[in-house]
mmCIF file of C-alpha atoms and ligand atoms in Angstrom:
data_model
loop_
_atom_site.group_PDB
_atom_site.id
_atom_site.type_symbol
_atom_site.label_atom_id
_atom_site.label_comp_id
_atom_site.label_asym_id
_atom_site.label_seq_id
_atom_site.Cartn_x
_atom_site.Cartn_y
_atom_site.Cartn_z
ATOM 1 C CA MET A 9 131.223 14.803 1.331
ATOM 2 C CA ALA A 10 129.456 18.172 2.261
ATOM 3 C CA ILE A 11 130.670 19.587 -1.203
ATOM 4 C CA GLN A 12 128.898 16.637 -2.840
ATOM 5 C CA LYS A 13 125.804 17.035 -1.206
ATOM 6 C CA HIS A 14 125.719 20.787 -1.938
ATOM 7 C CA ILE A 15 126.100 19.815 -5.652
ATOM 8 C CA VAL A 16 123.422 17.318 -5.578
ATOM 9 C CA PHE A 17 121.193 19.611 -3.719
ATOM 10 C CA HIS A 18 121.796 22.332 -6.487
ATOM 11 C CA ILE A 19 121.178 19.704 -9.379
ATOM 12 C CA LEU A 20 117.939 18.745 -7.660
ATOM 13 C CA LEU A 21 117.018 22.377 -7.257
ATOM 14 C CA VAL A 22 117.648 23.122 -10.806
ATOM 15 C CA THR A 23 115.781 20.070 -12.212
ATOM 16 C CA LEU A 24 112.791 20.935 -9.961
ATOM 17 C CA VAL A 25 112.642 24.613 -10.987
ATOM 18 C CA PHE A 26 113.023 23.683 -14.655
ATOM 19 C CA GLY A 27 110.539 21.131 -14.509
ATOM 20 C CA VAL A 28 107.889 23.467 -12.813
ATOM 21 C CA ILE A 29 108.831 26.170 -15.401
ATOM 22 C CA ASN A 30 108.137 23.796 -18.276
ATOM 23 C CA ALA A 31 104.996 22.332 -16.977
ATOM 24 C CA ASN A 32 103.739 25.810 -16.468
ATOM 25 C CA SER A 33 105.194 27.654 -19.372
ATOM 26 C CA LEU A 34 101.954 27.520 -21.419
ATOM 27 C CA ARG A 35 99.551 30.351 -20.613
ATOM 28 C CA LEU A 36 96.131 31.741 -21.322
ATOM 29 C CA GLY A 37 95.962 34.453 -23.988
ATOM 30 C CA PHE A 38 99.668 33.625 -25.220
ATOM 31 C CA TYR A 39 98.833 35.243 -28.329
ATOM 32 C CA LYS A 40 97.226 38.311 -27.098
ATOM 33 C CA LYS A 41 100.018 40.416 -28.396
ATOM 34 C CA THR A 42 101.331 38.687 -31.261
ATOM 35 C CA CYS A 43 98.152 37.709 -32.847
ATOM 36 C CA PRO A 44 95.086 39.147 -31.018
ATOM 37 C CA GLN A 45 92.483 37.528 -33.208
ATOM 38 C CA ALA A 46 93.940 34.108 -33.174
ATOM 39 C CA GLU A 47 91.488 32.472 -31.013
ATOM 40 C CA ALA A 48 88.517 34.128 -32.734
ATOM 41 C CA ILE A 49 89.818 33.029 -36.080
ATOM 42 C CA VAL A 50 90.085 29.481 -34.666
ATOM 43 C CA TYR A 51 86.607 29.545 -33.236
ATOM 44 C CA ALA A 52 84.940 30.917 -36.332
ATOM 45 C CA THR A 53 86.714 28.590 -38.836
ATOM 46 C CA THR A 54 85.977 25.643 -36.745
ATOM 47 C CA ALA A 55 82.100 26.490 -36.257
ATOM 48 C CA LYS A 56 81.799 26.684 -40.215
ATOM 49 C CA TYR A 57 82.857 22.945 -40.452
ATOM 50 C CA ILE A 58 81.106 21.796 -37.373
ATOM 51 C CA HIS A 59 77.844 23.380 -38.575
ATOM 52 C CA GLN A 60 78.183 21.422 -41.906
ATOM 53 C CA ALA A 61 79.227 18.301 -40.392
ATOM 54 C CA PRO A 62 78.726 17.876 -36.617
ATOM 55 C CA PRO A 63 80.236 14.418 -36.537
ATOM 56 C CA LEU A 64 83.532 16.078 -37.101
ATOM 57 C CA THR A 65 83.288 17.203 -33.400
ATOM 58 C CA ALA A 66 84.332 13.793 -32.171
ATOM 59 C CA SER A 67 87.040 13.223 -34.896
ATOM 60 C CA LEU A 68 88.760 16.507 -33.937
ATOM 61 C CA LEU A 69 88.892 15.485 -29.994
ATOM 62 C CA ARG A 70 90.415 12.195 -31.102
ATOM 63 C CA LEU A 71 92.974 13.986 -33.158
ATOM 64 C CA HIS A 72 94.080 16.031 -30.311
ATOM 65 C CA PHE A 73 94.092 12.826 -28.010
ATOM 66 C CA HIS A 74 96.324 10.779 -30.603
ATOM 67 C CA ASP A 75 98.669 13.910 -31.015
ATOM 68 C CA CYS A 76 99.316 14.290 -27.287
ATOM 69 C CA PHE A 77 99.653 10.537 -26.673
ATOM 70 C CA VAL A 78 102.611 10.276 -29.124
ATOM 71 C CA ARG A 79 105.591 12.603 -28.637
ATOM 72 C CA GLY A 80 103.363 14.905 -26.631
ATOM 73 C CA CYS A 81 101.115 17.564 -27.973
ATOM 74 C CA ASP A 82 103.432 18.766 -30.734
ATOM 75 C CA SER A 83 101.321 18.175 -33.784
ATOM 76 C CA SER A 84 103.460 15.364 -34.865
ATOM 77 C CA VAL A 85 100.258 13.410 -35.880
ATOM 78 C CA LEU A 86 99.538 16.114 -38.640
ATOM 79 C CA LEU A 87 102.714 15.594 -40.593
ATOM 80 C CA ASN A 88 102.671 13.779 -43.848
ATOM 81 C CA SER A 89 104.844 10.837 -44.624
ATOM 82 C CA THR A 90 107.892 11.746 -46.879
ATOM 83 C CA THR A 91 109.856 9.644 -49.327
ATOM 84 C CA THR A 92 112.164 8.513 -46.701
ATOM 85 C CA SER A 93 109.863 8.249 -43.560
ATOM 86 C CA LYS A 94 106.520 7.079 -43.044
ATOM 87 C CA ALA A 95 104.795 9.256 -40.513
ATOM 88 C CA GLU A 96 102.492 8.565 -37.285
ATOM 89 C CA LYS A 97 99.456 9.469 -39.532
ATOM 90 C CA ASP A 98 100.108 6.345 -41.647
ATOM 91 C CA GLY A 99 100.462 3.976 -38.763
ATOM 92 C CA LEU A 100 97.426 1.518 -38.178
ATOM 93 C CA PRO A 101 96.043 3.221 -35.121
ATOM 94 C CA ASN A 102 95.758 6.440 -37.022
ATOM 95 C CA LEU A 103 94.208 5.170 -40.410
ATOM 96 C CA SER A 104 90.719 5.908 -39.017
ATOM 97 C CA LEU A 105 91.653 9.516 -37.737
ATOM 98 C CA ARG A 106 89.328 12.230 -39.472
ATOM 99 C CA GLY A 107 89.156 15.973 -39.341
ATOM 100 C CA PHE A 108 92.806 16.929 -40.764
ATOM 101 C CA GLN A 109 91.111 19.256 -43.289
ATOM 102 C CA VAL A 110 89.649 21.380 -40.448
ATOM 103 C CA VAL A 111 92.928 21.875 -38.778
ATOM 104 C CA ASP A 112 94.434 22.609 -42.194
ATOM 105 C CA ALA A 113 91.557 25.268 -42.957
ATOM 106 C CA VAL A 114 92.100 26.824 -39.606
ATOM 107 C CA LYS A 115 95.851 27.000 -39.763
ATOM 108 C CA THR A 116 95.612 28.750 -43.450
ATOM 109 C CA ALA A 117 93.222 31.389 -41.928
ATOM 110 C CA LEU A 118 95.824 31.902 -39.157
ATOM 111 C CA GLU A 119 98.634 32.248 -41.539
ATOM 112 C CA GLU A 120 96.806 34.804 -43.442
ATOM 113 C CA ALA A 121 96.313 36.854 -40.461
ATOM 114 C CA CYS A 122 99.418 36.401 -38.594
ATOM 115 C CA PRO A 123 102.250 34.341 -40.606
ATOM 116 C CA GLY A 124 104.448 32.213 -38.495
ATOM 117 C CA VAL A 125 103.062 32.977 -35.026
ATOM 118 C CA VAL A 126 100.480 30.352 -34.061
ATOM 119 C CA SER A 127 101.643 26.861 -33.790
ATOM 120 C CA CYS A 128 99.753 23.678 -35.273
ATOM 121 C CA ALA A 129 99.928 22.046 -31.864
ATOM 122 C CA ASP A 130 98.061 25.031 -30.285
ATOM 123 C CA THR A 131 95.722 25.170 -33.347
ATOM 124 C CA LEU A 132 94.887 21.645 -32.989
ATOM 125 C CA ALA A 133 94.100 21.899 -29.066
ATOM 126 C CA LEU A 134 91.994 25.033 -29.688
ATOM 127 C CA VAL A 135 89.984 23.312 -32.550
ATOM 128 C CA ALA A 136 89.347 20.193 -30.428
ATOM 129 C CA ARG A 137 87.911 22.373 -27.441
ATOM 130 C CA ASP A 138 85.988 24.776 -29.650
ATOM 131 C CA ALA A 139 84.440 21.911 -31.728
ATOM 132 C CA ILE A 140 83.309 20.166 -28.407
ATOM 133 C CA GLN A 141 81.790 23.244 -27.028
ATOM 134 C CA GLN A 142 79.969 24.149 -30.252
ATOM 135 C CA ASN A 143 78.465 20.867 -30.133
ATOM 136 C CA LYS A 144 77.166 21.584 -26.679
ATOM 137 C CA GLY A 145 79.948 19.701 -24.799
ATOM 138 C CA PRO A 146 82.096 21.153 -21.828
ATOM 139 C CA PHE A 147 84.383 24.213 -22.329
ATOM 140 C CA TRP A 148 87.983 23.943 -21.047
ATOM 141 C CA PRO A 149 90.616 26.563 -20.796
ATOM 142 C CA VAL A 150 93.495 26.097 -23.416
ATOM 143 C CA PRO A 151 96.690 27.561 -22.014
ATOM 144 C CA LEU A 152 98.761 28.131 -25.368
ATOM 145 C CA GLY A 153 102.367 28.156 -26.101
ATOM 146 C CA ARG A 154 103.051 24.891 -27.611
ATOM 147 C CA ARG A 155 105.380 24.605 -30.432
ATOM 148 C CA ASP A 156 105.544 22.114 -33.338
ATOM 149 C CA GLY A 157 107.721 18.949 -33.452
ATOM 150 C CA ARG A 158 109.828 18.183 -36.532
ATOM 151 C CA VAL A 159 109.630 14.324 -36.067
ATOM 152 C CA SER A 160 106.747 11.939 -36.975
ATOM 153 C CA LEU A 161 107.401 8.135 -36.907
ATOM 154 C CA PHE A 162 104.737 5.650 -37.960
ATOM 155 C CA THR A 163 106.196 3.164 -35.371
ATOM 156 C CA ASP A 164 105.349 5.511 -32.651
ATOM 157 C CA SER A 165 101.669 5.403 -33.140
ATOM 158 C CA PHE A 166 101.823 1.700 -31.889
ATOM 159 C CA THR A 167 102.076 3.239 -28.481
ATOM 160 C CA LEU A 168 98.688 4.421 -28.389
ATOM 161 C CA PRO A 169 96.255 2.405 -26.221
ATOM 162 C CA PRO A 170 94.777 -0.429 -28.298
ATOM 163 C CA PRO A 171 91.050 -1.085 -28.124
ATOM 164 C CA PHE A 172 91.803 -4.586 -26.839
ATOM 165 C CA ALA A 173 93.821 -3.269 -23.973
ATOM 166 C CA ASN A 174 92.961 -4.307 -20.367
ATOM 167 C CA ILE A 175 92.948 -2.079 -17.450
ATOM 168 C CA THR A 176 96.510 -2.849 -16.340
ATOM 169 C CA VAL A 177 97.936 -1.879 -19.737
ATOM 170 C CA LEU A 178 95.374 1.240 -19.908
ATOM 171 C CA LYS A 179 96.495 2.390 -16.415
ATOM 172 C CA SER A 180 100.187 1.962 -17.292
ATOM 173 C CA ILE A 181 100.034 3.722 -20.678
ATOM 174 C CA PHE A 182 98.082 6.678 -18.890
ATOM 175 C CA ALA A 183 100.562 6.780 -16.146
ATOM 176 C CA SER A 184 103.392 7.097 -18.452
ATOM 177 C CA LYS A 185 101.735 10.233 -19.745
ATOM 178 C CA GLY A 186 101.412 11.591 -16.364
ATOM 179 C CA LEU A 187 97.687 10.962 -16.105
ATOM 180 C CA ASN A 188 96.098 9.086 -13.200
ATOM 181 C CA VAL A 189 93.330 6.558 -12.978
ATOM 182 C CA LYS A 190 90.671 9.045 -12.734
ATOM 183 C CA ASP A 191 91.872 10.914 -15.891
ATOM 184 C CA LEU A 192 91.835 7.443 -17.495
ATOM 185 C CA VAL A 193 87.996 7.048 -16.471
ATOM 186 C CA VAL A 194 87.187 10.430 -17.355
ATOM 187 C CA LEU A 195 88.877 10.755 -20.653
ATOM 188 C CA SER A 196 87.474 7.364 -21.761
ATOM 189 C CA GLY A 197 84.028 9.247 -21.388
ATOM 190 C CA SER A 198 85.046 11.020 -24.702
ATOM 191 C CA HIS A 199 83.477 7.923 -26.427
ATOM 192 C CA THR A 200 80.197 9.397 -25.475
ATOM 193 C CA VAL A 201 80.566 11.055 -29.007
ATOM 194 C CA GLY A 202 81.690 9.579 -32.177
ATOM 195 C CA VAL A 203 81.755 6.296 -34.131
ATOM 196 C CA SER A 204 83.843 3.248 -34.538
ATOM 197 C CA HIS A 205 84.528 0.989 -37.523
ATOM 198 C CA CYS A 206 82.714 -2.509 -37.251
ATOM 199 C CA SER A 207 86.294 -3.909 -38.022
ATOM 200 C CA THR A 208 87.460 -2.651 -34.778
ATOM 201 C CA ILE A 209 85.207 -4.825 -32.803
ATOM 202 C CA ALA A 210 85.130 -7.781 -35.350
ATOM 203 C CA THR A 211 87.247 -10.153 -33.189
ATOM 204 C CA ARG A 212 85.355 -9.392 -30.006
ATOM 205 C CA LEU A 213 82.127 -10.000 -31.651
ATOM 206 C CA HIS A 214 82.666 -12.603 -33.927
ATOM 207 C CA ASN A 215 85.859 -14.744 -33.013
ATOM 208 C CA PHE A 216 86.952 -13.726 -29.544
ATOM 209 C CA THR A 217 88.848 -16.857 -28.789
ATOM 210 C CA GLY A 218 89.254 -18.182 -32.284
ATOM 211 C CA LYS A 219 86.165 -20.573 -32.079
ATOM 212 C CA GLY A 220 83.689 -18.256 -33.617
ATOM 213 C CA ASP A 221 82.579 -16.997 -30.100
ATOM 214 C CA THR A 222 81.791 -13.577 -28.611
ATOM 215 C CA ASP A 223 83.420 -11.765 -25.650
ATOM 216 C CA PRO A 224 81.522 -13.004 -22.650
ATOM 217 C CA SER A 225 81.763 -9.674 -21.010
ATOM 218 C CA LEU A 226 79.722 -8.147 -23.671
ATOM 219 C CA ASP A 227 75.914 -7.996 -22.723
ATOM 220 C CA PRO A 228 74.382 -10.965 -24.547
ATOM 221 C CA THR A 229 71.205 -9.141 -25.331
ATOM 222 C CA TYR A 230 73.092 -6.525 -27.120
ATOM 223 C CA VAL A 231 75.126 -8.805 -29.238
ATOM 224 C CA PRO A 232 72.349 -9.462 -31.814
ATOM 225 C CA GLN A 233 72.003 -5.853 -32.305
ATOM 226 C CA LEU A 234 75.635 -5.411 -33.061
ATOM 227 C CA LYS A 235 75.806 -8.405 -35.250
ATOM 228 C CA SER A 236 72.926 -7.208 -37.321
ATOM 229 C CA ILE A 237 75.043 -3.924 -38.054
ATOM 230 C CA CYS A 238 78.438 -5.642 -38.268
ATOM 231 C CA SER A 239 79.117 -8.918 -40.266
ATOM 232 C CA PRO A 240 82.503 -10.251 -39.454
ATOM 233 C CA THR A 241 84.188 -8.993 -42.740
ATOM 234 C CA ASP A 242 82.684 -5.573 -42.674
ATOM 235 C CA GLN A 243 85.616 -2.964 -42.945
ATOM 236 C CA THR A 244 83.471 0.143 -43.686
ATOM 237 C CA THR A 245 80.250 0.545 -41.631
ATOM 238 C CA LEU A 246 80.387 2.869 -38.760
ATOM 239 C CA LEU A 247 78.869 1.948 -35.353
ATOM 240 C CA ALA A 248 77.701 4.635 -32.693
ATOM 241 C CA MET A 249 79.782 4.503 -29.601
ATOM 242 C CA ASP A 250 76.952 5.046 -27.142
ATOM 243 C CA SER A 251 73.270 5.309 -27.486
ATOM 244 C CA THR A 252 73.156 9.153 -27.974
ATOM 245 C CA VAL A 253 75.781 9.333 -30.523
ATOM 246 C CA GLY A 254 76.782 13.152 -30.916
ATOM 247 C CA LYS A 255 75.576 14.183 -27.746
ATOM 248 C CA PHE A 256 78.069 14.815 -25.037
ATOM 249 C CA ASP A 257 76.539 13.286 -22.044
ATOM 250 C CA THR A 258 76.875 10.389 -19.524
ATOM 251 C CA ASN A 259 75.210 7.822 -21.618
ATOM 252 C CA TYR A 260 78.643 6.055 -22.335
ATOM 253 C CA TYR A 261 79.000 5.425 -18.570
ATOM 254 C CA LYS A 262 75.193 3.984 -18.631
ATOM 255 C CA GLY A 263 76.312 1.700 -21.447
ATOM 256 C CA VAL A 264 79.682 0.576 -19.968
ATOM 257 C CA SER A 265 77.910 -0.192 -16.746
ATOM 258 C CA LYS A 266 75.359 -2.397 -18.555
ATOM 259 C CA HIS A 267 78.327 -4.260 -20.207
ATOM 260 C CA ARG A 268 77.536 -2.235 -23.617
ATOM 261 C CA GLY A 269 80.793 -0.636 -23.754
ATOM 262 C CA LEU A 270 82.053 -1.311 -27.542
ATOM 263 C CA PHE A 271 85.578 -1.926 -26.895
ATOM 264 C CA GLN A 272 87.489 -4.309 -24.225
ATOM 265 C CA SER A 273 89.155 -1.064 -23.096
ATOM 266 C CA ASP A 274 85.720 0.406 -22.321
ATOM 267 C CA ALA A 275 84.567 -2.792 -20.707
ATOM 268 C CA ALA A 276 87.922 -2.938 -18.692
ATOM 269 C CA LEU A 277 86.834 0.291 -16.725
ATOM 270 C CA LEU A 278 84.650 -2.181 -14.644
ATOM 271 C CA ASN A 279 87.845 -4.094 -13.751
ATOM 272 C CA ASP A 280 89.253 -1.670 -11.409
ATOM 273 C CA LYS A 281 87.761 -0.295 -7.964
ATOM 274 C CA LYS A 282 88.193 3.310 -8.865
ATOM 275 C CA THR A 283 87.208 3.337 -12.419
ATOM 276 C CA SER A 284 84.374 0.870 -11.931
ATOM 277 C CA ALA A 285 83.006 3.206 -9.109
ATOM 278 C CA TYR A 286 83.427 6.305 -11.342
ATOM 279 C CA VAL A 287 81.412 4.445 -14.121
ATOM 280 C CA LYS A 288 78.689 3.504 -11.684
ATOM 281 C CA PHE A 289 78.476 6.893 -10.254
ATOM 282 C CA GLN A 290 78.312 8.690 -13.637
ATOM 283 C CA SER A 291 75.847 6.372 -14.868
ATOM 284 C CA ARG A 292 73.356 7.692 -12.365
ATOM 285 C CA THR A 293 74.138 11.515 -12.985
ATOM 286 C CA HIS A 294 72.968 13.970 -15.394
ATOM 287 C CA GLY A 295 76.749 15.136 -16.410
ATOM 288 C CA HIS A 296 77.402 18.203 -14.405
ATOM 289 C CA SER A 297 80.358 16.724 -12.510
ATOM 290 C CA PHE A 298 81.551 14.761 -15.612
ATOM 291 C CA PHE A 299 81.705 18.005 -17.307
ATOM 292 C CA GLU A 300 83.842 19.346 -14.446
ATOM 293 C CA ASP A 301 86.046 16.390 -14.421
ATOM 294 C CA PHE A 302 86.404 16.336 -18.255
ATOM 295 C CA ARG A 303 87.777 19.924 -18.097
ATOM 296 C CA ALA A 304 90.404 19.231 -15.626
ATOM 297 C CA SER A 305 91.614 16.189 -17.577
ATOM 298 C CA MET A 306 91.461 17.736 -20.960
ATOM 299 C CA VAL A 307 93.826 20.677 -19.370
ATOM 300 C CA LYS A 308 96.328 17.920 -18.188
ATOM 301 C CA MET A 309 96.336 16.021 -21.352
ATOM 302 C CA GLY A 310 96.906 19.249 -23.263
ATOM 303 C CA LYS A 311 100.181 19.700 -21.400
ATOM 304 C CA ILE A 312 101.718 16.232 -22.185
ATOM 305 C CA GLY A 313 105.205 16.365 -23.563
ATOM 306 C CA ILE A 314 104.966 19.980 -24.847
ATOM 307 C CA LEU A 315 107.704 21.746 -26.743
ATOM 308 C CA THR A 316 108.053 25.394 -25.720
ATOM 309 C CA SER A 317 110.405 28.235 -25.822
ATOM 310 C CA THR A 318 112.748 27.751 -28.540
ATOM 311 C CA ALA A 319 112.180 23.884 -29.062
ATOM 312 C CA GLY A 320 110.686 22.833 -32.221
ATOM 313 C CA GLU A 321 109.274 25.380 -34.729
ATOM 314 C CA ILE A 322 106.050 27.132 -35.686
ATOM 315 C CA ARG A 323 105.189 25.176 -38.921
ATOM 316 C CA LYS A 324 103.800 27.057 -41.992
ATOM 317 C CA THR A 325 101.677 24.229 -42.918
ATOM 318 C CA CYS A 326 100.611 21.548 -40.449
ATOM 319 C CA ALA A 327 101.249 18.601 -42.914
ATOM 320 C CA PHE A 328 105.141 19.608 -43.448
ATOM 321 C CA ILE A 329 107.885 20.797 -41.366
ATOM 322 C CA ASN A 330 109.351 24.063 -42.362
HETATM 323 C C1 HEM B 406 91.380 4.717 -23.085
HETATM 324 C C2 HEM B 406 91.920 4.217 -24.220
HETATM 325 C C3 HEM B 406 91.345 4.542 -25.648
HETATM 326 C C4 HEM B 406 91.278 3.586 -26.506
HETATM 327 C C5 HEM B 406 91.787 2.151 -26.456
HETATM 328 C C6 HEM B 406 90.532 4.138 -27.597
HETATM 329 C C7 HEM B 406 90.174 3.696 -28.913
HETATM 330 C C8 HEM B 406 89.414 4.147 -29.823
HETATM 331 C C9 HEM B 406 89.213 3.431 -31.050
HETATM 332 C C10 HEM B 406 89.506 2.134 -31.498
HETATM 333 C C11 HEM B 406 88.173 4.253 -31.634
HETATM 334 C C12 HEM B 406 87.538 3.894 -33.068
HETATM 335 C C13 HEM B 406 88.388 3.796 -34.247
HETATM 336 C C14 HEM B 406 87.459 3.427 -35.480
HETATM 337 O O1 HEM B 406 87.328 2.098 -35.355
HETATM 338 O O2 HEM B 406 87.143 4.105 -36.248
HETATM 339 C C15 HEM B 406 87.925 5.491 -30.925
HETATM 340 C C16 HEM B 406 87.260 6.482 -31.312
HETATM 341 C C17 HEM B 406 87.321 7.707 -30.549
HETATM 342 N N1 HEM B 406 88.152 8.049 -29.556
HETATM 343 FE FE1 HEM B 406 88.948 6.739 -28.380
HETATM 344 N N2 HEM B 406 90.264 5.449 -27.267
HETATM 345 C C18 HEM B 406 90.889 5.717 -26.156
HETATM 346 C C19 HEM B 406 90.711 6.833 -25.088
HETATM 347 C C20 HEM B 406 90.279 8.059 -25.857
HETATM 348 C C21 HEM B 406 90.548 9.370 -25.336
HETATM 349 C C22 HEM B 406 91.414 9.649 -24.150
HETATM 350 C C23 HEM B 406 90.021 10.248 -26.117
HETATM 351 C C24 HEM B 406 89.820 11.779 -26.119
HETATM 352 C C25 HEM B 406 90.468 12.494 -25.149
HETATM 353 C C26 HEM B 406 89.052 9.567 -27.133
HETATM 354 C C27 HEM B 406 88.377 10.149 -28.090
HETATM 355 C C28 HEM B 406 87.818 9.399 -29.199
HETATM 356 C C29 HEM B 406 86.638 9.860 -29.881
HETATM 357 C C30 HEM B 406 86.037 11.261 -29.976
HETATM 358 C C31 HEM B 406 86.214 8.771 -30.978
HETATM 359 C C32 HEM B 406 85.293 8.848 -32.156
HETATM 360 C C33 HEM B 406 86.126 9.411 -33.307
HETATM 361 C C34 HEM B 406 85.246 9.648 -34.460
HETATM 362 O O3 HEM B 406 83.930 9.450 -34.293
HETATM 363 O O4 HEM B 406 85.628 10.146 -35.575
HETATM 364 N N3 HEM B 406 89.401 8.208 -27.189
HETATM 365 N N4 HEM B 406 88.792 5.563 -29.780
#
């Protein structure tokens, strides 16, 4: 009995130590010796694109989120489909992703300077951070050392939170990634930047219960405005997600608190005590604490399911495994 207890104790200890090591195995300045100019290359190449097309900022942030929530931050979202396997990229929730060309250009520049050193997963994490900062958003530290996955399955993309998710579904998806209720409401604040397709809210706007009606949780005085932009069959028009599109601020929370959140998943934040209190609190601030919270939650998100040490590989090109 005593021996059994001893063995169990050791197994627990080993699991705990390995768990901790793995969670902390990313570190700031990881490429300091192997590619000292890596972070400067990422910053400068990203800046070229953001300068020409500021809306890419939002797209790059979303790309990082969609990477981390499926198979962890392993850049599986960047892989192309092959003749035998359809990749995440081609799954329905990912068809509206943009900004791949920026990550590819940054990676090309990195490969020229230091071949085979910087992973696509780290590249994406840095690009997303730099793009947001270059657009006057918050800056967060990005510990590095992620490696690239070799698997990308389009069916996995359906595990991403859908825009019609209710608060229970949202909380459980975030919890399954090690993120709590605060992370959920804080990271949803990303919808302060960027756009959505009209088609994403078509049902909510034009046929909520199949009777040609609108979701009653949407501010009725806002509905005509949305309908004037989005016809029921519109597949292409893009809609700003908050009233100050492109500006990283707390207007998203102001909108949600006035029942003007674009998706049911945004509106759902009013259906939980904690998330609702946060929405209301931030709707009255000028963003200082939102930036602080955003930093903390982004660092957490960037550590989801990472591959480190000898796991995975360092891809040469982000769209293909080596
Ligand atoms: C909470 C669950 C979430 C849901 C259901 C959700 C859903 C969506 C959808 C449906 C779109 C628009 C797609 C389109 O029609 O083009 C979108 C856009 C966007 N999402 Fe989310 N999202 C969520 C959380 C997040 C998180 C955690 C982040 C970042 C950390 C994020 C960042 C963005 C950004 C920046 C855009 C705009 C993209 C662009 O302009 O290209 N979202 N989201």
